[in-house]
Amino acid sequence: MAYSWFKAFHIIGFVVWFAGLFYLVRLFIYHVEANQEPEPARTILKNQYQIMEKRLYNIITTPGMLVTVAMAIGLLSTEPDVLKEGWLHIKLVFVTLLIGYHHYCSRLMKKLAVDECRWNSQQLRALNEAPTVMLMVIVLLAVFKNNLPTDTTVWVIFASIILMAVTIQLYAKKRKRDKEKLTAELAQVAQEQGS
């Protein structure tokens, strides 16, 4: 019975953790893009994003991580023999990388707060895909365990990364076109009003 409780809350924990990680870096993107806004909008937006980032990190994302890790320890205490399994060792490597990513986000958040972040919005969009890749690997390992078809998995992960990169590039081009279109429309309206 303890195993089922640990497993249920482990799943709840990692859903909360990943939701927080996905949204946190999205807030970083908006925070960086706020620098392109005129004052006073720039300061207002940056202050608001800073509040949202701190709350998300401290109230949702970090507790999600702690619940995930605590429940994983509980799961391992009910089935200690699983520690001998190769799939779990690989999964733990990816979980360790994910914890590192989590703490790196904290570092980026602090740099954003003092305007020292060197990442642009395009780079942050790419960074935002890292937990997606880790999530895929972790879930596949948990489901397939030692029967994971590694050749297929490598191709699926590789194709996913390529798809994410292409999507980011296409989105950047669309945003640029939309911005140019808006600028042209505003210039036309200003010209018509000046006539």
GROMACS .gro file of N, CA and C in nm, residues 72-188:
model
  351
   72ALA      N    1   1.028   0.963  -0.449
   72ALA     CA    2   1.118   0.868  -0.515
   72ALA      C    3   1.197   0.791  -0.410
   73ILE      N    4   1.242   0.861  -0.307
   73ILE     CA    5   1.313   0.794  -0.197
   73ILE      C    6   1.220   0.696  -0.128
   74GLY      N    7   1.094   0.737  -0.108
   74GLY     CA    8   0.995   0.646  -0.050
   74GLY      C    9   0.975   0.523  -0.137
   75LEU      N   10   0.965   0.542  -0.269
   75LEU     CA   11   0.950   0.429  -0.361
   75LEU      C   12   1.069   0.334  -0.351
   76LEU      N   13   1.188   0.391  -0.347
   76LEU     CA   14   1.309   0.308  -0.338
   76LEU      C   15   1.317   0.234  -0.206
   77SER      N   16   1.262   0.293  -0.100
   77SER     CA   17   1.263   0.225   0.030
   77SER      C   18   1.171   0.103   0.030
   78THR      N   19   1.068   0.104  -0.057
   78THR     CA   20   0.977  -0.010  -0.062
   78THR      C   21   1.028  -0.119  -0.157
   79GLU      N   22   1.115  -0.082  -0.249
   79GLU     CA   23   1.173  -0.178  -0.345
   79GLU      C   24   1.322  -0.151  -0.364
   80PRO      N   25   1.404  -0.177  -0.262
   80PRO     CA   26   1.546  -0.142  -0.272
   80PRO      C   27   1.622  -0.219  -0.381
   81ASP      N   28   1.572  -0.334  -0.424
   81ASP     CA   29   1.642  -0.411  -0.527
   81ASP      C   30   1.645  -0.339  -0.663
   82VAL      N   31   1.552  -0.246  -0.684
   82VAL     CA   32   1.549  -0.175  -0.811
   82VAL      C   33   1.674  -0.087  -0.829
   83LEU      N   34   1.742  -0.058  -0.718
   83LEU     CA   35   1.866   0.021  -0.726
   83LEU      C   36   1.976  -0.052  -0.804
   84LYS      N   37   1.960  -0.180  -0.828
   84LYS     CA   38   2.059  -0.258  -0.904
   84LYS      C   39   2.031  -0.254  -1.054
   85GLU      N   40   1.919  -0.195  -1.094
   85GLU     CA   41   1.877  -0.194  -1.233
   85GLU      C   42   1.946  -0.082  -1.312
   86GLY      N   43   1.994  -0.117  -1.431
   86GLY     CA   44   2.063  -0.020  -1.516
   86GLY      C   45   1.976   0.095  -1.561
   87TRP      N   46   1.850   0.066  -1.593
   87TRP     CA   47   1.760   0.172  -1.638
   87TRP      C   48   1.744   0.280  -1.533
   88LEU      N   49   1.742   0.239  -1.405
   88LEU     CA   50   1.725   0.336  -1.298
   88LEU      C   51   1.848   0.425  -1.285
   89HIS      N   52   1.966   0.367  -1.305
   89HIS     CA   53   2.089   0.448  -1.299
   89HIS      C   54   2.086   0.558  -1.405
   90ILE      N   55   2.042   0.522  -1.528
   90ILE     CA   56   2.033   0.621  -1.636
   90ILE      C   57   1.927   0.725  -1.601
   91LYS      N   58   1.814   0.679  -1.549
   91LYS     CA   59   1.707   0.772  -1.510
   91LYS      C   60   1.758   0.869  -1.403
   92LEU      N   61   1.833   0.819  -1.308
   92LEU     CA   62   1.885   0.906  -1.201
   92LEU      C   63   1.984   1.009  -1.256
   93VAL      N   64   2.058   0.974  -1.360
   93VAL     CA   65   2.147   1.071  -1.424
   93VAL      C   66   2.065   1.185  -1.482
   94PHE      N   67   1.955   1.150  -1.551
   94PHE     CA   68   1.870   1.254  -1.609
   94PHE      C   69   1.798   1.335  -1.502
   95VAL      N   70   1.759   1.272  -1.393
   95VAL     CA   71   1.697   1.346  -1.283
   95VAL      C   72   1.798   1.443  -1.222
   96THR      N   73   1.923   1.399  -1.209
   96THR     CA   74   2.029   1.486  -1.157
   96THR      C   75   2.049   1.606  -1.250
   97LEU      N   76   2.049   1.581  -1.381
   97LEU     CA   77   2.060   1.692  -1.477
   97LEU      C   78   1.942   1.787  -1.463
   98LEU      N   79   1.824   1.731  -1.441
   98LEU     CA   80   1.704   1.813  -1.425
   98LEU      C   81   1.712   1.898  -1.298
   99ILE      N   82   1.764   1.842  -1.191
   99ILE     CA   83   1.782   1.920  -1.068
   99ILE      C   84   1.883   2.033  -1.093
  100GLY      N   85   1.988   2.003  -1.169
  100GLY     CA   86   2.084   2.107  -1.207
  100GLY      C   87   2.018   2.217  -1.289
  101TYR      N   88   1.933   2.178  -1.382
  101TYR     CA   89   1.858   2.274  -1.464
  101TYR      C   90   1.770   2.362  -1.375
  102HIS      N   91   1.704   2.297  -1.279
  102HIS     CA   92   1.617   2.369  -1.184
  102HIS      C   93   1.697   2.478  -1.113
  103HIS      N   94   1.814   2.444  -1.063
  103HIS     CA   95   1.897   2.542  -0.991
  103HIS      C   96   1.956   2.646  -1.085
  104TYR      N   97   1.984   2.606  -1.209
  104TYR     CA   98   2.032   2.704  -1.306
  104TYR      C   99   1.924   2.808  -1.334
  105CYS      N  100   1.798   2.765  -1.337
  105CYS     CA  101   1.687   2.859  -1.354
  105CYS      C  102   1.685   2.961  -1.240
  106SER      N  103   1.716   2.916  -1.120
  106SER     CA  104   1.722   3.009  -1.006
  106SER      C  105   1.831   3.114  -1.031
  107ARG      N  106   1.943   3.068  -1.084
  107ARG     CA  107   2.054   3.160  -1.112
  107ARG      C  108   2.014   3.261  -1.220
  108LEU      N  109   1.947   3.213  -1.326
  108LEU     CA  110   1.900   3.304  -1.431
  108LEU      C  111   1.800   3.405  -1.376
  109MET      N  112   1.713   3.358  -1.288
  109MET     CA  113   1.613   3.446  -1.228
  109MET      C  114   1.681   3.560  -1.151
  110LYS      N  115   1.785   3.527  -1.078
  110LYS     CA  116   1.858   3.630  -1.003
  110LYS      C  117   1.928   3.727  -1.097
  111LYS      N  118   1.983   3.677  -1.208
  111LYS     CA  119   2.049   3.765  -1.305
  111LYS      C  120   1.947   3.857  -1.373
  112LEU      N  121   1.830   3.803  -1.404
  112LEU     CA  122   1.726   3.886  -1.464
  112LEU      C  123   1.684   3.998  -1.369
  113ALA      N  124   1.680   3.968  -1.241
  113ALA     CA  125   1.636   4.067  -1.142
  113ALA      C  126   1.728   4.188  -1.136
  114VAL      N  127   1.856   4.167  -1.170
  114VAL     CA  128   1.953   4.278  -1.165
  114VAL      C  129   2.002   4.317  -1.304
  115ASP      N  130   1.926   4.277  -1.407
  115ASP     CA  131   1.958   4.310  -1.546
  115ASP      C  132   2.097   4.264  -1.589
  116GLU      N  133   2.137   4.145  -1.546
  116GLU     CA  134   2.267   4.091  -1.585
  116GLU      C  135   2.255   3.964  -1.670
  117CYS      N  136   2.134   3.929  -1.710
  117CYS     CA  137   2.113   3.809  -1.790
  117CYS      C  138   2.158   3.835  -1.933
  118ARG      N  139   2.243   3.750  -1.987
  118ARG     CA  140   2.296   3.766  -2.122
  118ARG      C  141   2.218   3.685  -2.226
  119TRP      N  142   2.119   3.608  -2.182
  119TRP     CA  143   2.040   3.526  -2.274
  119TRP      C  144   1.940   3.614  -2.348
  120ASN      N  145   1.923   3.590  -2.478
  120ASN     CA  146   1.817   3.659  -2.550
  120ASN      C  147   1.694   3.568  -2.554
  121SER      N  148   1.584   3.619  -2.605
  121SER     CA  149   1.459   3.541  -2.601
  121SER      C  150   1.469   3.415  -2.687
  122GLN      N  151   1.542   3.422  -2.797
  122GLN     CA  152   1.557   3.304  -2.883
  122GLN      C  153   1.635   3.194  -2.810
  123GLN      N  154   1.741   3.231  -2.740
  123GLN     CA  155   1.820   3.133  -2.664
  123GLN      C  156   1.738   3.074  -2.551
  124LEU      N  157   1.657   3.157  -2.486
  124LEU     CA  158   1.572   3.108  -2.378
  124LEU      C  159   1.466   3.013  -2.430
  125ARG      N  160   1.416   3.037  -2.550
  125ARG     CA  161   1.319   2.943  -2.609
  125ARG      C  162   1.384   2.806  -2.628
  126ALA      N  163   1.508   2.805  -2.672
  126ALA     CA  164   1.579   2.677  -2.688
  126ALA      C  165   1.603   2.613  -2.552
  127LEU      N  166   1.642   2.693  -2.454
  127LEU     CA  167   1.665   2.640  -2.319
  127LEU      C  168   1.536   2.580  -2.262
  128ASN      N  169   1.424   2.639  -2.297
  128ASN     CA  170   1.295   2.594  -2.247
  128ASN      C  171   1.260   2.453  -2.296
  129GLU      N  172   1.328   2.406  -2.399
  129GLU     CA  173   1.301   2.271  -2.451
  129GLU      C  174   1.381   2.163  -2.378
  130ALA      N  175   1.483   2.201  -2.303
  130ALA     CA  176   1.566   2.102  -2.232
  130ALA      C  177   1.485   2.013  -2.139
  131PRO      N  178   1.394   2.069  -2.057
  131PRO     CA  179   1.318   1.978  -1.970
  131PRO      C  180   1.224   1.887  -2.048
  132THR      N  181   1.183   1.928  -2.168
  132THR     CA  182   1.099   1.841  -2.250
  132THR      C  183   1.175   1.715  -2.288
  133VAL      N  184   1.299   1.735  -2.331
  133VAL     CA  185   1.383   1.620  -2.369
  133VAL      C  186   1.408   1.531  -2.247
  134MET      N  187   1.440   1.592  -2.134
  134MET     CA  188   1.464   1.513  -2.013
  134MET      C  189   1.339   1.439  -1.969
  135LEU      N  190   1.223   1.504  -1.980
  135LEU     CA  191   1.097   1.440  -1.945
  135LEU      C  192   1.074   1.317  -2.033
  136MET      N  193   1.098   1.331  -2.162
  136MET     CA  194   1.078   1.219  -2.253
  136MET      C  195   1.166   1.100  -2.213
  137VAL      N  196   1.292   1.127  -2.188
  137VAL     CA  197   1.384   1.018  -2.153
  137VAL      C  198   1.344   0.954  -2.020
  138ILE      N  199   1.314   1.036  -1.921
  138ILE     CA  200   1.279   0.984  -1.788
  138ILE      C  201   1.152   0.898  -1.794
  139VAL      N  202   1.050   0.946  -1.865
  139VAL     CA  203   0.925   0.870  -1.874
  139VAL      C  204   0.946   0.741  -1.952
  140LEU      N  205   1.019   0.749  -2.062
  140LEU     CA  206   1.044   0.627  -2.140
  140LEU      C  207   1.120   0.523  -2.057
  141LEU      N  208   1.218   0.568  -1.981
  141LEU     CA  209   1.291   0.474  -1.895
  141LEU      C  210   1.200   0.415  -1.788
  142ALA      N  211   1.115   0.497  -1.729
  142ALA     CA  212   1.025   0.448  -1.625
  142ALA      C  213   0.923   0.348  -1.680
  143VAL      N  214   0.880   0.368  -1.803
  143VAL     CA  215   0.779   0.280  -1.862
  143VAL      C  216   0.843   0.151  -1.914
  144PHE      N  217   0.949   0.165  -1.994
  144PHE     CA  218   1.009   0.048  -2.057
  144PHE      C  219   1.110  -0.026  -1.969
  145LYS      N  220   1.167   0.047  -1.874
  145LYS     CA  221   1.271  -0.008  -1.786
  145LYS      C  222   1.385  -0.068  -1.868
  146ASN      N  223   1.424  -0.191  -1.844
  146ASN     CA  224   1.536  -0.251  -1.917
  146ASN      C  225   1.500  -0.293  -2.058
  147ASN      N  226   1.374  -0.281  -2.097
  147ASN     CA  227   1.330  -0.319  -2.231
  147ASN      C  228   1.320  -0.199  -2.326
  148LEU      N  229   1.379  -0.086  -2.288
  148LEU     CA  230   1.372   0.034  -2.370
  148LEU      C  231   1.443   0.008  -2.503
  149PRO      N  232   1.373   0.026  -2.615
  149PRO     CA  233   1.439   0.009  -2.746
  149PRO      C  234   1.530   0.130  -2.774
  150THR      N  235   1.654   0.119  -2.737
  150THR     CA  236   1.745   0.234  -2.740
  150THR      C  237   1.763   0.293  -2.879
  151ASP      N  238   1.770   0.209  -2.983
  151ASP     CA  239   1.789   0.264  -3.117
  151ASP      C  240   1.670   0.351  -3.158
  152THR      N  241   1.550   0.302  -3.134
  152THR     CA  242   1.429   0.379  -3.166
  152THR      C  243   1.421   0.504  -3.078
  153THR      N  244   1.454   0.488  -2.952
  153THR     CA  245   1.447   0.600  -2.858
  153THR      C  246   1.542   0.712  -2.900
  154VAL      N  247   1.663   0.677  -2.939
  154VAL     CA  248   1.760   0.778  -2.981
  154VAL      C  249   1.705   0.855  -3.102
  155TRP      N  250   1.646   0.783  -3.199
  155TRP     CA  251   1.591   0.850  -3.316
  155TRP      C  252   1.471   0.938  -3.281
  156VAL      N  253   1.387   0.890  -3.190
  156VAL     CA  254   1.271   0.970  -3.149
  156VAL      C  255   1.316   1.097  -3.078
  157ILE      N  256   1.414   1.085  -2.990
  157ILE     CA  257   1.466   1.203  -2.918
  157ILE      C  258   1.531   1.299  -3.017
  158PHE      N  259   1.614   1.246  -3.106
  158PHE     CA  260   1.682   1.328  -3.206
  158PHE      C  261   1.580   1.402  -3.295
  159ALA      N  262   1.479   1.329  -3.343
  159ALA     CA  263   1.375   1.391  -3.426
  159ALA      C  264   1.299   1.497  -3.349
  160SER      N  265   1.274   1.472  -3.220
  160SER     CA  266   1.204   1.570  -3.136
  160SER      C  267   1.285   1.697  -3.121
  161ILE      N  268   1.415   1.683  -3.101
  161ILE     CA  269   1.503   1.800  -3.087
  161ILE      C  270   1.505   1.881  -3.217
  162ILE      N  271   1.516   1.811  -3.330
  162ILE     CA  272   1.515   1.879  -3.460
  162ILE      C  273   1.382   1.952  -3.480
  163LEU      N  274   1.272   1.886  -3.449
  163LEU     CA  275   1.139   1.947  -3.462
  163LEU      C  276   1.127   2.071  -3.373
  164MET      N  277   1.178   2.062  -3.250
  164MET     CA  278   1.173   2.178  -3.160
  164MET      C  279   1.256   2.294  -3.216
  165ALA      N  280   1.376   2.263  -3.269
  165ALA     CA  281   1.462   2.368  -3.324
  165ALA      C  282   1.398   2.435  -3.445
  166VAL      N  283   1.339   2.355  -3.533
  166VAL     CA  284   1.272   2.410  -3.651
  166VAL      C  285   1.153   2.496  -3.608
  167THR      N  286   1.077   2.447  -3.512
  167THR     CA  287   0.961   2.522  -3.464
  167THR      C  288   1.003   2.657  -3.405
  168ILE      N  289   1.110   2.658  -3.328
  168ILE     CA  290   1.160   2.783  -3.268
  168ILE      C  291   1.201   2.880  -3.378
  169GLN      N  292   1.270   2.830  -3.482
  169GLN     CA  293   1.313   2.916  -3.592
  169GLN      C  294   1.193   2.972  -3.670
  170LEU      N  295   1.097   2.885  -3.699
  170LEU     CA  296   0.978   2.931  -3.772
  170LEU      C  297   0.900   3.034  -3.691
  171TYR      N  298   0.890   3.011  -3.561
  171TYR     CA  299   0.819   3.106  -3.476
  171TYR      C  300   0.891   3.241  -3.474
  172ALA      N  301   1.025   3.238  -3.469
  172ALA     CA  302   1.101   3.363  -3.470
  172ALA      C  303   1.078   3.440  -3.600
  173LYS      N  304   1.074   3.368  -3.713
  173LYS     CA  305   1.049   3.434  -3.842
  173LYS      C  306   0.908   3.492  -3.846
  174LYS      N  307   0.811   3.418  -3.794
  174LYS     CA  308   0.673   3.468  -3.792
  174LYS      C  309   0.662   3.593  -3.706
  175ARG      N  310   0.725   3.592  -3.590
  175ARG     CA  311   0.721   3.711  -3.503
  175ARG      C  312   0.784   3.831  -3.571
  176LYS      N  313   0.895   3.808  -3.642
  176LYS     CA  314   0.962   3.918  -3.712
  176LYS      C  315   0.871   3.974  -3.821
  177ARG      N  316   0.807   3.886  -3.899
  177ARG     CA  317   0.715   3.932  -4.003
  177ARG      C  318   0.597   4.008  -3.943
  178ASP      N  319   0.542   3.956  -3.833
  178ASP     CA  320   0.429   4.023  -3.767
  178ASP      C  321   0.469   4.161  -3.718
  179LYS      N  322   0.589   4.172  -3.663
  179LYS     CA  323   0.636   4.301  -3.613
  179LYS      C  324   0.656   4.399  -3.727
  180GLU      N  325   0.715   4.351  -3.838
  180GLU     CA  326   0.734   4.437  -3.955
  180GLU      C  327   0.600   4.482  -4.012
  181LYS      N  328   0.504   4.393  -4.015
  181LYS     CA  329   0.371   4.424  -4.066
  181LYS      C  330   0.304   4.530  -3.978
  182LEU      N  331   0.315   4.512  -3.846
  182LEU     CA  332   0.256   4.609  -3.754
  182LEU      C  333   0.322   4.745  -3.768
  183THR      N  334   0.455   4.746  -3.781
  183THR     CA  335   0.527   4.872  -3.798
  183THR      C  336   0.483   4.942  -3.926
  184ALA      N  337   0.468   4.866  -4.034
  184ALA     CA  338   0.424   4.924  -4.162
  184ALA      C  339   0.282   4.979  -4.150
  185GLU      N  340   0.194   4.905  -4.081
  185GLU     CA  341   0.056   4.952  -4.064
  185GLU      C  342   0.052   5.080  -3.981
  186LEU      N  343   0.132   5.085  -3.875
  186LEU     CA  344   0.137   5.205  -3.791
  186LEU      C  345   0.191   5.324  -3.869
  187ALA      N  346   0.292   5.300  -3.953
  187ALA     CA  347   0.349   5.407  -4.035
  187ALA      C  348   0.245   5.458  -4.135
  188GLN      N  349   0.168   5.365  -4.192
  188GLN     CA  350   0.065   5.404  -4.288
  188GLN      C  351  -0.044   5.486  -4.220
   0.00000   0.00000   0.00000
